PDB file of C-alpha atoms in Angstrom:
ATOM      1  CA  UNK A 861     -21.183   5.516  13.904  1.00  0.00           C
ATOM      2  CA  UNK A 862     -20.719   1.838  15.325  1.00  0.00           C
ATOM      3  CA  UNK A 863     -17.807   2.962  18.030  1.00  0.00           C
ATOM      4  CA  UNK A 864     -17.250  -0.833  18.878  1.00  0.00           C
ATOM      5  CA  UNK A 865     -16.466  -1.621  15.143  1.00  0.00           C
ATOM      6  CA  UNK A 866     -14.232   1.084  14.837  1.00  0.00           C
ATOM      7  CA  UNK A 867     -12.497  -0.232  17.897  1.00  0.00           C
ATOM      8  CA  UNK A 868     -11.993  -3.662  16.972  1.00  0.00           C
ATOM      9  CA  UNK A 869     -10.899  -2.492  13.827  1.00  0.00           C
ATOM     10  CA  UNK A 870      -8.299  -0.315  15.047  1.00  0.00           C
ATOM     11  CA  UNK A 871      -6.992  -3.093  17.867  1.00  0.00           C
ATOM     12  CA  UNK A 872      -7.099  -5.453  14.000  1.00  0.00           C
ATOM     13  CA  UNK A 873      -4.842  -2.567  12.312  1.00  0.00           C
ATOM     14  CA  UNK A 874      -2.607  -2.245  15.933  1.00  0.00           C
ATOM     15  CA  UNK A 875      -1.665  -6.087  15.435  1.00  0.00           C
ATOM     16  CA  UNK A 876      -1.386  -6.073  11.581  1.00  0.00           C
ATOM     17  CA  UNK A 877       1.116  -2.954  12.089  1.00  0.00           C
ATOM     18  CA  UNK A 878       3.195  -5.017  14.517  1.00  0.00           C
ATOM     19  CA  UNK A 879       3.456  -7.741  12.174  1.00  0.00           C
ATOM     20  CA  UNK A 880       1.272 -10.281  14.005  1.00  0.00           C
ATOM     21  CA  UNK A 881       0.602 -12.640  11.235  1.00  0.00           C
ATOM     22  CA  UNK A 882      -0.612 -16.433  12.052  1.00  0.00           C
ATOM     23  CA  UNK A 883      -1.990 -18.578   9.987  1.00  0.00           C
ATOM     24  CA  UNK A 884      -5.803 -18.344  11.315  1.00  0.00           C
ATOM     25  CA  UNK A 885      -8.038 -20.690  11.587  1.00  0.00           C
ATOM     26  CA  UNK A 886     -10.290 -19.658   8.461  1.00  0.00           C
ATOM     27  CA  UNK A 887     -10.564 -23.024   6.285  1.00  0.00           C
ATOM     28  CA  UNK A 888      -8.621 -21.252   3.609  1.00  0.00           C
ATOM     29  CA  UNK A 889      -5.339 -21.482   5.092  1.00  0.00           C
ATOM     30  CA  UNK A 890      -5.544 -24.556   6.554  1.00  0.00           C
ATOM     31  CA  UNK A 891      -2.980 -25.579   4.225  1.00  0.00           C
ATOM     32  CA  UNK A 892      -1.080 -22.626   4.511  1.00  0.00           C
ATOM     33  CA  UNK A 893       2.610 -23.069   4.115  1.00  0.00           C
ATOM     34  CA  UNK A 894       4.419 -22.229   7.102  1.00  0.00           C
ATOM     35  CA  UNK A 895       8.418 -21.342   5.641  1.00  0.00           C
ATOM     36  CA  UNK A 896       9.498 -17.756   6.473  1.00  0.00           C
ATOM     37  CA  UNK A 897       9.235 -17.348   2.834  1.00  0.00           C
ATOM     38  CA  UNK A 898       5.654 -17.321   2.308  1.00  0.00           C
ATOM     39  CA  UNK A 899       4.913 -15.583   5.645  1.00  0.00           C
ATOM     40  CA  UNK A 900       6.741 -12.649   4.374  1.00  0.00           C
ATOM     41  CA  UNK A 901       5.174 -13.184   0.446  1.00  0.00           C
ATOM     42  CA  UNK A 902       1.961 -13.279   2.316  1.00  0.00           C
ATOM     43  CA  UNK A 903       2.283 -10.368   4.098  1.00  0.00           C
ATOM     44  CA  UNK A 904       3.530  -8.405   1.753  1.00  0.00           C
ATOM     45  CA  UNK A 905       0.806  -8.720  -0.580  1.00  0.00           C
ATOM     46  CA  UNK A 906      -1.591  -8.382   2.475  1.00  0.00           C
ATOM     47  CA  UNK A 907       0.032  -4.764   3.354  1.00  0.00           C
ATOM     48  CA  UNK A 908      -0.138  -3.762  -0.800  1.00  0.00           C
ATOM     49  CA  UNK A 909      -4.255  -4.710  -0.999  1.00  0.00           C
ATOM     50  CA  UNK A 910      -4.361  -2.759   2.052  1.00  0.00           C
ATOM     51  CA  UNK A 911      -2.116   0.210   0.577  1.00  0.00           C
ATOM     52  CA  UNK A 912      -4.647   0.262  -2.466  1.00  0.00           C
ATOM     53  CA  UNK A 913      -7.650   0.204  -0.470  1.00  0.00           C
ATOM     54  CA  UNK A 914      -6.798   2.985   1.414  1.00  0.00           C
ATOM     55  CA  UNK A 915      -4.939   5.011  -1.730  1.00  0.00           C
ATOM     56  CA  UNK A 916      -8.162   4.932  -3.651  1.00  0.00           C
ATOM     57  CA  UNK A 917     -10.418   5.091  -0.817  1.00  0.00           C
ATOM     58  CA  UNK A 918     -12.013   1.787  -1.916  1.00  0.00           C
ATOM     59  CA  UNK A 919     -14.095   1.007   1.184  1.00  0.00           C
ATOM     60  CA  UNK A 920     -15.832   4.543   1.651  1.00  0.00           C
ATOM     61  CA  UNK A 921     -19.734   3.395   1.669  1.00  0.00           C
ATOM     62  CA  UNK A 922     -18.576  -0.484   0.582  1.00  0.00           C
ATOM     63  CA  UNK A 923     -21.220  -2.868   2.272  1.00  0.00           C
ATOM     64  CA  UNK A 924     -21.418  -5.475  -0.381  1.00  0.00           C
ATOM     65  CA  UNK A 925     -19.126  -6.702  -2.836  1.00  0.00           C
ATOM     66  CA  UNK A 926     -18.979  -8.926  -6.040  1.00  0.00           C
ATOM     67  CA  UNK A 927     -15.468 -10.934  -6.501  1.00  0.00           C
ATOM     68  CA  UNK A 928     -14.950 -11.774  -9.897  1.00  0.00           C
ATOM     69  CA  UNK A 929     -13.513 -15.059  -9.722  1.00  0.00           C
ATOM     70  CA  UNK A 930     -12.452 -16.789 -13.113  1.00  0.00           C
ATOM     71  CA  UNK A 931     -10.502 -19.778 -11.624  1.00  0.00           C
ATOM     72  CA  UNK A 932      -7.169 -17.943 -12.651  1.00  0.00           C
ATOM     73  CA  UNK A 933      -4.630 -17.683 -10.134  1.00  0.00           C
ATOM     74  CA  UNK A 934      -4.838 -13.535  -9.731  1.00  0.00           C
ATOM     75  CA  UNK A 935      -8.459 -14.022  -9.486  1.00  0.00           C
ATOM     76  CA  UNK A 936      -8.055 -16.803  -6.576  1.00  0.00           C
ATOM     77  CA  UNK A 937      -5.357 -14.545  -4.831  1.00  0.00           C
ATOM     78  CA  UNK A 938      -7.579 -11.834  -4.673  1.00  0.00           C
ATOM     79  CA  UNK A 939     -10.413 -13.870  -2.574  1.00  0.00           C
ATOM     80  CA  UNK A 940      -8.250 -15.011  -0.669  1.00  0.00           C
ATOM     81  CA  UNK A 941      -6.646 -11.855   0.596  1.00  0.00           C
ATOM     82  CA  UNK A 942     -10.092  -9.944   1.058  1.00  0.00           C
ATOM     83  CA  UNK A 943     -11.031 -13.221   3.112  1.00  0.00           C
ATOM     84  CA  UNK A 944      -7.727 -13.208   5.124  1.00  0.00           C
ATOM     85  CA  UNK A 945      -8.188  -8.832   5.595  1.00  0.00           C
ATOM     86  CA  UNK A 946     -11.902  -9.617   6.529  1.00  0.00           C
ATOM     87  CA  UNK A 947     -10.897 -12.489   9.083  1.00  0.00           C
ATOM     88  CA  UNK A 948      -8.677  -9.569  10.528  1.00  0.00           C
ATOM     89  CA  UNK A 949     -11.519  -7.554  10.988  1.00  0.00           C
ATOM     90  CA  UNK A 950      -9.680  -5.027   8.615  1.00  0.00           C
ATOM     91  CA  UNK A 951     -12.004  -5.111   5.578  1.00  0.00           C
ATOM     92  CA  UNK A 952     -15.950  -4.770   7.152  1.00  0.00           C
ATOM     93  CA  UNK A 953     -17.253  -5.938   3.555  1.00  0.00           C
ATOM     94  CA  UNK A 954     -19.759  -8.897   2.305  1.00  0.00           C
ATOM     95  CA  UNK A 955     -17.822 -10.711   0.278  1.00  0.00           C
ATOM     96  CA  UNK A 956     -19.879 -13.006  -2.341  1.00  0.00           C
ATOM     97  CA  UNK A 957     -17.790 -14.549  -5.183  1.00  0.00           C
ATOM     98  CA  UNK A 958     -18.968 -15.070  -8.675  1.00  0.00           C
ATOM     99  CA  UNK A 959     -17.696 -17.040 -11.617  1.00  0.00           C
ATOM    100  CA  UNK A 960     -19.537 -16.452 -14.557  1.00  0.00           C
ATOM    101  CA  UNK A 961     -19.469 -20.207 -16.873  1.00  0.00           C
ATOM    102  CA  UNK A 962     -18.720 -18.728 -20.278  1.00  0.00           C
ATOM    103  CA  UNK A 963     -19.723 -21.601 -22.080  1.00  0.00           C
ATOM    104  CA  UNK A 964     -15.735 -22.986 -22.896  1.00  0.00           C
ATOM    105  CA  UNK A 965     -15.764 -26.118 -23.968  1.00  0.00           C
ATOM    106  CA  UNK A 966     -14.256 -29.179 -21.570  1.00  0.00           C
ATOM    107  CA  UNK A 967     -14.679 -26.061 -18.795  1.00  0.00           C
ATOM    108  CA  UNK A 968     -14.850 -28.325 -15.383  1.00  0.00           C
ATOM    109  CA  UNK A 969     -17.855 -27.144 -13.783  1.00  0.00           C
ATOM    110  CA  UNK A 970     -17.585 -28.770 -10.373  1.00  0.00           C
ATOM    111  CA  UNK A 971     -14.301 -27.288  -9.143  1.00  0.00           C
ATOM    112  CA  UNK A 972     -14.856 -23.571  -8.490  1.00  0.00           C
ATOM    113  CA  UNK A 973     -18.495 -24.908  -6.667  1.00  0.00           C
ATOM    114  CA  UNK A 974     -16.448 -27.479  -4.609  1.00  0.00           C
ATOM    115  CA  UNK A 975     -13.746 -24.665  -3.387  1.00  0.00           C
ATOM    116  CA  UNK A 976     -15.894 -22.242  -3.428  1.00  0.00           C
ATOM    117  CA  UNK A 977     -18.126 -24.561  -0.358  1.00  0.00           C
ATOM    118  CA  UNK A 978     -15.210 -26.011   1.014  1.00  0.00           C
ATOM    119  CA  UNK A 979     -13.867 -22.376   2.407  1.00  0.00           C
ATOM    120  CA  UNK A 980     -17.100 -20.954   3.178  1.00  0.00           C
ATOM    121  CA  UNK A 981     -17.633 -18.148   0.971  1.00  0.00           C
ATOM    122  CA  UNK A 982     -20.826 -17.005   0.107  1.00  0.00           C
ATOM    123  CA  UNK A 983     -21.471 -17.895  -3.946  1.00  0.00           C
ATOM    124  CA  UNK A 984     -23.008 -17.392  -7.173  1.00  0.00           C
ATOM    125  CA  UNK A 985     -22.048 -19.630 -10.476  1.00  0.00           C
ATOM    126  CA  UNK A 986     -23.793 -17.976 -13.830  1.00  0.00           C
ATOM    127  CA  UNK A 987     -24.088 -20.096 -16.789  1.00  0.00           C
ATOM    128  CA  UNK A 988     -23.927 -17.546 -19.915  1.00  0.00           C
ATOM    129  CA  UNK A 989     -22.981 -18.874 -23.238  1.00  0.00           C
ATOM    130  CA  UNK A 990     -20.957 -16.180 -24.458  1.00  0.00           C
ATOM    131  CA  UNK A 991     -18.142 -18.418 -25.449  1.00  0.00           C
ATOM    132  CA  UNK A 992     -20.079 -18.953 -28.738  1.00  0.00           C
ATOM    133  CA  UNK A 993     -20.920 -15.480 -29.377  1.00  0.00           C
ATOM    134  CA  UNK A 994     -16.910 -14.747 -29.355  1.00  0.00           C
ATOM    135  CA  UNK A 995     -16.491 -17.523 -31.700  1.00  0.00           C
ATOM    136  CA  UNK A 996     -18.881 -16.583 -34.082  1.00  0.00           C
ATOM    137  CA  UNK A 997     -18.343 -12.598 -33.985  1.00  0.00           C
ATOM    138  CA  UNK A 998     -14.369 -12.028 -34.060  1.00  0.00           C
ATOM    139  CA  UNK A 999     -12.673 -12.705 -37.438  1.00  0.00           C
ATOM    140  CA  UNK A1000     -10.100 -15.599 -37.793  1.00  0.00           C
ATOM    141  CA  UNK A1001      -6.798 -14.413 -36.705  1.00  0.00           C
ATOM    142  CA  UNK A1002      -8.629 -11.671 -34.721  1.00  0.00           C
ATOM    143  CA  UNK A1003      -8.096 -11.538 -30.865  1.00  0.00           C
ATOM    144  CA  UNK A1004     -11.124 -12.131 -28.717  1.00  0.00           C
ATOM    145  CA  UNK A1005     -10.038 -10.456 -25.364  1.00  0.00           C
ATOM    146  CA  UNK A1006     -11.635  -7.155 -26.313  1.00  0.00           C
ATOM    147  CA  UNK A1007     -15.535  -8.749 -26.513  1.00  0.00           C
ATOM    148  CA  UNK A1008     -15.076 -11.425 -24.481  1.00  0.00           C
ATOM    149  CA  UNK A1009     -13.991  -8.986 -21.592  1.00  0.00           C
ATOM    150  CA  UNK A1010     -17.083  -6.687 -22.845  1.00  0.00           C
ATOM    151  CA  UNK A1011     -19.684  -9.682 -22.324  1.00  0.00           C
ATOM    152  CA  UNK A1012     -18.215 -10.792 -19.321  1.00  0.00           C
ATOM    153  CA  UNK A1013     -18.098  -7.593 -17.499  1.00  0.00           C
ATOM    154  CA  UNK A1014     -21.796  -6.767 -18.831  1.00  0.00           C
ATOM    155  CA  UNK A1015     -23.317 -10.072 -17.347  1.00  0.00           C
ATOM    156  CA  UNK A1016     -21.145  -9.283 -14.179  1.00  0.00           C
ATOM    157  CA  UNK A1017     -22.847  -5.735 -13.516  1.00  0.00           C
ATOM    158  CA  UNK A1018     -25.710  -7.320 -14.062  1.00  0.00           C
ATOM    159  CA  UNK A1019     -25.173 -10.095 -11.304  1.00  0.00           C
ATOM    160  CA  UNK A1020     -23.923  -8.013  -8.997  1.00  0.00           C
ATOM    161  CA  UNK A1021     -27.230  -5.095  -9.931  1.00  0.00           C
ATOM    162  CA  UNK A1022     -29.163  -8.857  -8.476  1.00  0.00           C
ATOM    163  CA  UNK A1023     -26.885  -9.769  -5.629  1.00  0.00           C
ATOM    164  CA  UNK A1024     -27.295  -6.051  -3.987  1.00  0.00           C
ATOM    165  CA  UNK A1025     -23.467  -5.091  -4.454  1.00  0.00           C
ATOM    166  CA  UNK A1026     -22.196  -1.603  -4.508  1.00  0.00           C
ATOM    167  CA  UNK A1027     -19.355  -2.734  -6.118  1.00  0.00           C
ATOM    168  CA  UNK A1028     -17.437  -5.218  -8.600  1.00  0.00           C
ATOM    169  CA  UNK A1029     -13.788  -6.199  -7.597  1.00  0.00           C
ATOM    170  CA  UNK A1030     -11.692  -8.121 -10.609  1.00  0.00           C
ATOM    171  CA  UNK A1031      -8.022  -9.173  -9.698  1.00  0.00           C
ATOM    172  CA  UNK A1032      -5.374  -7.289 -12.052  1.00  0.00           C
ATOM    173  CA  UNK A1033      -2.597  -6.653 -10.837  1.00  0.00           C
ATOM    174  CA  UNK A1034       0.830  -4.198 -11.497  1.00  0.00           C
ATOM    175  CA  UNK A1035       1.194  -6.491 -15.151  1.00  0.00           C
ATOM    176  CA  UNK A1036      -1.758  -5.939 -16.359  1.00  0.00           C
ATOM    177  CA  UNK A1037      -2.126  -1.871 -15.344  1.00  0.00           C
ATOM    178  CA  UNK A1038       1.576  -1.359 -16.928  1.00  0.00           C
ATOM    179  CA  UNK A1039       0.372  -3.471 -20.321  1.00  0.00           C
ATOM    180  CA  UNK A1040      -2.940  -1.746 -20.758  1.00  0.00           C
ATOM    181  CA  UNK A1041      -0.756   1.319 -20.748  1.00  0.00           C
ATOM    182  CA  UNK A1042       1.389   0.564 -23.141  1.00  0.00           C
ATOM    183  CA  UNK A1043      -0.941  -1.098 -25.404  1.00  0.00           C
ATOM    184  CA  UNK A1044      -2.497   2.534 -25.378  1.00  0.00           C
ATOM    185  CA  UNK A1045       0.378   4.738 -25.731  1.00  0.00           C
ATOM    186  CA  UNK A1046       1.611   2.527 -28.624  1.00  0.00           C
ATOM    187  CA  UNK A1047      -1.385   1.313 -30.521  1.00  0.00           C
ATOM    188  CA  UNK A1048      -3.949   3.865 -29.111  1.00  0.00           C
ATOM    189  CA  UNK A1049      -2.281   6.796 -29.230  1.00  0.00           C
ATOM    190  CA  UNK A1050      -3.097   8.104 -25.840  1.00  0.00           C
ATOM    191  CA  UNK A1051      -2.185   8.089 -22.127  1.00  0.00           C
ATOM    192  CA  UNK A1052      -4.410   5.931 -20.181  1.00  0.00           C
ATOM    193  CA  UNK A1053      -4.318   2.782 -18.548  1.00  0.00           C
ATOM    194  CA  UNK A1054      -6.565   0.185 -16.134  1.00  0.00           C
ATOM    195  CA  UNK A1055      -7.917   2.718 -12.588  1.00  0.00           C
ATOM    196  CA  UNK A1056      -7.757   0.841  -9.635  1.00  0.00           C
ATOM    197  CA  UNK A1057     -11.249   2.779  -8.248  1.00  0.00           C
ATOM    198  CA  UNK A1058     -14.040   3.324 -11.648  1.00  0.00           C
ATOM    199  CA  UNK A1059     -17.086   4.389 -11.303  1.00  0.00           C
ATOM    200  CA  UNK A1060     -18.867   2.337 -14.533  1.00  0.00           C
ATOM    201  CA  UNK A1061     -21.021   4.716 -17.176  1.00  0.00           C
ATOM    202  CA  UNK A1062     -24.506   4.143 -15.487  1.00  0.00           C
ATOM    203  CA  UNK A1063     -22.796   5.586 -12.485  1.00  0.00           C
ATOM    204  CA  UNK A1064     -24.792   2.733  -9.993  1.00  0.00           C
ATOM    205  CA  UNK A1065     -21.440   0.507  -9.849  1.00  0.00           C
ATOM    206  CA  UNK A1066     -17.857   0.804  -8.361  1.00  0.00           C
ATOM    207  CA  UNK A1067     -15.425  -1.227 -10.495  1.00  0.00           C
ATOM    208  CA  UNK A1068     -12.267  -1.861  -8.024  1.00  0.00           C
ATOM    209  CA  UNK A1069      -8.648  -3.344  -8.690  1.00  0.00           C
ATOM    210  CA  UNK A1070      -7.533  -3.996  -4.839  1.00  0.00           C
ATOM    211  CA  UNK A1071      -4.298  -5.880  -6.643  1.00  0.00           C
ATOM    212  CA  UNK A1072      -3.244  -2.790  -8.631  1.00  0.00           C
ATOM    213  CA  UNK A1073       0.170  -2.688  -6.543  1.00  0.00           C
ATOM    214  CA  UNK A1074       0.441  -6.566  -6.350  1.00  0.00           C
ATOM    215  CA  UNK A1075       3.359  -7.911  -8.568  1.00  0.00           C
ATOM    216  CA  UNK A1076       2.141 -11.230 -10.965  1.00  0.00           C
ATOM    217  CA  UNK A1077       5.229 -12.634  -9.754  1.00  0.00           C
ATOM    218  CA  UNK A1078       3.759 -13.013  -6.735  1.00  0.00           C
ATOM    219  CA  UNK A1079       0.676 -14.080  -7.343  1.00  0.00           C
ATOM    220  CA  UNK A1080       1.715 -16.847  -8.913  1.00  0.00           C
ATOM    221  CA  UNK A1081       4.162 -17.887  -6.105  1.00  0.00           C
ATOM    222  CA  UNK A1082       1.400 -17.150  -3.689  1.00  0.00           C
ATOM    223  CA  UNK A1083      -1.099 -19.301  -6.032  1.00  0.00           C
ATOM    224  CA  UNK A1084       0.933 -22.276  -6.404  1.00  0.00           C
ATOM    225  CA  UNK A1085       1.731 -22.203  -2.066  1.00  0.00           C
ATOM    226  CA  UNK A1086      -1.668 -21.941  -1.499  1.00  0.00           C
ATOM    227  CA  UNK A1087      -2.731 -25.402  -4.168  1.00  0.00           C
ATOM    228  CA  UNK A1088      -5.467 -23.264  -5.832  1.00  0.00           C
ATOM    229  CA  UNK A1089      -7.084 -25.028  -8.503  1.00  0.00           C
ATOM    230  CA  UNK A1090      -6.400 -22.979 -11.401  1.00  0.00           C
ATOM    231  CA  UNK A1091      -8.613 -23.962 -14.593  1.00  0.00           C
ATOM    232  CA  UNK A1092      -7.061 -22.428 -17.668  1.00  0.00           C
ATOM    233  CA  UNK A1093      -8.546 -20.130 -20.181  1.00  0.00           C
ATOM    234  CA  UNK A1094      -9.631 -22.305 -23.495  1.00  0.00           C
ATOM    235  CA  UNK A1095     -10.465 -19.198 -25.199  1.00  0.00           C
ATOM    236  CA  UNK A1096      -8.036 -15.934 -24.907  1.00  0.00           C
ATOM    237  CA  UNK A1097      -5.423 -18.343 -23.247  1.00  0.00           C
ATOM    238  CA  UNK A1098      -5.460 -20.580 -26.762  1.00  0.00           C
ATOM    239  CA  UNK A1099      -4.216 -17.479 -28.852  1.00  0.00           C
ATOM    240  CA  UNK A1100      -0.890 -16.790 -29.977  1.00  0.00           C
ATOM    241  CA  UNK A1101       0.664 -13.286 -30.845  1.00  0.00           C
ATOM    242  CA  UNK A1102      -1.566 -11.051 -28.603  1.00  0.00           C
ATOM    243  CA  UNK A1103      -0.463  -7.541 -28.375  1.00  0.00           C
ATOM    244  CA  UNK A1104      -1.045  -8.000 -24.281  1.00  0.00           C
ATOM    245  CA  UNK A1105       1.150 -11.038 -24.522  1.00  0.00           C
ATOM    246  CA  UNK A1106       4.186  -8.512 -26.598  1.00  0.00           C
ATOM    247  CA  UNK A1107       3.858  -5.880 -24.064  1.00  0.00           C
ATOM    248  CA  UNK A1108       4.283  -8.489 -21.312  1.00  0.00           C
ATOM    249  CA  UNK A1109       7.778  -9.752 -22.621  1.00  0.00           C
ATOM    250  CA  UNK A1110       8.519  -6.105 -23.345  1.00  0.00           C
ATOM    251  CA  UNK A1111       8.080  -5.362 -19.607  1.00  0.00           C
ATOM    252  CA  UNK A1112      10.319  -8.368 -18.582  1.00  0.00           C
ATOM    253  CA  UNK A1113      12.879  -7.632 -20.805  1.00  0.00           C
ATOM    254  CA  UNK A1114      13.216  -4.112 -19.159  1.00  0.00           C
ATOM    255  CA  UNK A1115      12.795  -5.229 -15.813  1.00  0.00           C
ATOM    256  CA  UNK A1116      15.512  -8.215 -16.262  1.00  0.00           C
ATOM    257  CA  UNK A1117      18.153  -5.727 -17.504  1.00  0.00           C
ATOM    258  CA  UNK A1118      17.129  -2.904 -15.430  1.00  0.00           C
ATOM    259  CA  UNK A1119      15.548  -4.559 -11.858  1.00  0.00           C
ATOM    260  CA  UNK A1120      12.293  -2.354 -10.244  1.00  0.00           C
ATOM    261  CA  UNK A1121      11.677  -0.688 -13.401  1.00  0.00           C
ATOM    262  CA  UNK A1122       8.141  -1.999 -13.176  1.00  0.00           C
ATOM    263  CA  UNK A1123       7.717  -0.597  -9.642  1.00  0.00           C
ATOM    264  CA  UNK A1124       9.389   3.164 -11.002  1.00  0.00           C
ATOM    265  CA  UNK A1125       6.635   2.796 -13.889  1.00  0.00           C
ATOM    266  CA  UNK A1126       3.541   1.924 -11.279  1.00  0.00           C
ATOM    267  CA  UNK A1127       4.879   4.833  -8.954  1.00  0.00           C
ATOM    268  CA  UNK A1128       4.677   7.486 -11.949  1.00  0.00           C
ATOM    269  CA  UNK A1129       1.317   6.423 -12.954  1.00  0.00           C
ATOM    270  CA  UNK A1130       0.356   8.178  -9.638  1.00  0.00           C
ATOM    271  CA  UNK A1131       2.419  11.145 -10.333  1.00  0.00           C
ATOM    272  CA  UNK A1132       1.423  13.136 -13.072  1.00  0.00           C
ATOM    273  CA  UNK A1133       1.944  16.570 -13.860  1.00  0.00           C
ATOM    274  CA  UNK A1134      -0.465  18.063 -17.013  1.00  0.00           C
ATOM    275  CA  UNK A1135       2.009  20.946 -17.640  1.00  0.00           C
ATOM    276  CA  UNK A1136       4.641  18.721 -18.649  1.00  0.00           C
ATOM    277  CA  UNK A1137       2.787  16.734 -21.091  1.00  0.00           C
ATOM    278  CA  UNK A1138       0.754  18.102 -24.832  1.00  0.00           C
ATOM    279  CA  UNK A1139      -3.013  18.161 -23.851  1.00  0.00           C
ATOM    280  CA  UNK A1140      -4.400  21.068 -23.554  1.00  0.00           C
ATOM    281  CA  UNK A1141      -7.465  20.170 -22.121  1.00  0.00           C
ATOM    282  CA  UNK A1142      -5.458  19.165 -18.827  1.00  0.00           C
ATOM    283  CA  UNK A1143      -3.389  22.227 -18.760  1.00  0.00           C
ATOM    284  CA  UNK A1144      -4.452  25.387 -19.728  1.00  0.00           C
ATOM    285  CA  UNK A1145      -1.289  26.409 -22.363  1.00  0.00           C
ATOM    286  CA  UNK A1146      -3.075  29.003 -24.456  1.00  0.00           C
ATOM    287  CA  UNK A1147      -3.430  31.210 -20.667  1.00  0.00           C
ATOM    288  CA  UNK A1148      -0.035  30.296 -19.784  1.00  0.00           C
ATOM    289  CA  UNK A1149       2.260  33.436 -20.166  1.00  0.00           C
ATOM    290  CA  UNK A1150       4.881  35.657 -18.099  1.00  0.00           C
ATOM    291  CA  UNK A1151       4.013  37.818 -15.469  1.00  0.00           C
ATOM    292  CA  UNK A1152       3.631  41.564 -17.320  1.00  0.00           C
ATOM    293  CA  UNK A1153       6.989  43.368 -16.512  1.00  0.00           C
ATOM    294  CA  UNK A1154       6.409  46.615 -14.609  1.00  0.00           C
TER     295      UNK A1154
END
């Protein structure tokens, strides 16, 4: 055990605690907006990546990771605040950060290199054509998420099997956990939604979601503060009528006329109880009976 790390790293968590938040000098924030405002948006989303990583244990045996970084603004936010934790000496992970070039037409190569260099990060940009495959594989009218998300994550395992990561970290956030669930319960028919800790089926690979208690909202105010530039999806982000998309203005509708519904939902995701629900591979119902009377 490296004593002196775990002493710098607890003086790191001491200051963090007691709200000592400056801007730095990492590169990154250079440009950093300075208003309470952000401070406190910044922070906040700093203490909820922390709050996952320690919920779902995210950095037991983490040396190495893989940042999925798509040019997106959640994707941006989420290199960003492992940089800013790993500045703090809170997160004792290599970060290298990946963008995998699916082949999208008009896609502007040079800008994810050119940020990527300009804040130091350690990178990788893979050139795999699967924009094509998508195109020619899913039926007109038929959505592409599901096997462009399938390629994508394949060629991702496999970068980060090459790079020497433990682990592959992607950037969804509350949103996205909250619609995968109800895109199960109402067109899957069961109760599942996005983990923020998987272990992926050749069991060599964590798959972690340090966002999973971030709110989109704020990602995108943090985004546009911190002048990320966001390239746009030409593919899944061209499509109209996604079931994703109908969840999503379910969700706001709810939380508009009922306000931290979103938050309630997140919180009993993490608190389930088997007995209460109708599978009885969870709970053992056919066992279940009242104490013999004497």
């Amino acid at each position: 055990m490296d004593l002196s790390l775990n002493a710098s790293q607890d003086q790191a968590e001491t200051a963090f605690d007691e709200g000592e938040i400056d801007a730095g000098t990492h590169p990154l924030f250079g440009r950093m907006p300075s208003s309470v405002s952000f401070n406190k948006l910044r922070k906040r989303l700093l203490r909820q990546t922390r709050q996952a990583l320690d919920d779902f244990g995210m950095l037991k045996g983490a040396k190495r990771w893989l940042i999925g970084l798509s040019g997106g603004k959640d994707s941006y936010s989420l290199l960003a605040l492992l940089m800013d934790l790993q500045w703090r000496g809170l997160l004792p992970v290599e970060l290298i950060a990946c963008n995998l070039d699916q082949g999208q037409p008009n896609f502007p190569k040079h800008i994810l290199p050119e940020y990527l260099q300009s804040i130091g990060v350690k990178h990788r940009i893979e050139y795999r054509d699967t924009y094509s495959i998508v195109k020619e594989k899913v039926p007109t009218g038929a959505t592409y998420c599901s096997l462009c998300s399938r390629l994508r994550r394949g060629n991702l395992y496999r970068i980060a099997r090459e790079e020497g990561c433990d682990a592959l970290v992607l950037g969804h956030h509350r949103e996205d956990i909250l619609e995968t669930f109800f895109m199960n319960l109402f067109h899957g028919g069961r109760l599942a939604s996005m983990p923020a800790k998987l272990l992926n089926d050749e069991g060599d690979l964590m798959v972690l979601r340090p966002l999973a208690y971030a709110a989109e909202d704020d990602l995108a105010k943090f985004a546009t503060a911190m002048e990320f530039p966001i390239i746009p999806c030409d593919l899944c982000g061209s499509q109209d009528g996604l079931e994703r998309n109908a969840m999503k203005a379910m969700l706001a509708d709810i939380e508009r006329r009922m306000p931290g519904r979103k938050d309630t939902m997140l919180r009993a995701l993490g608190h389930v109880n088997p007995s209460h629900l109708l599978d009885p591979k969870l709970f053992d119902f056919l066992s279940l009976a009242p104490e013999p009377k004497e």
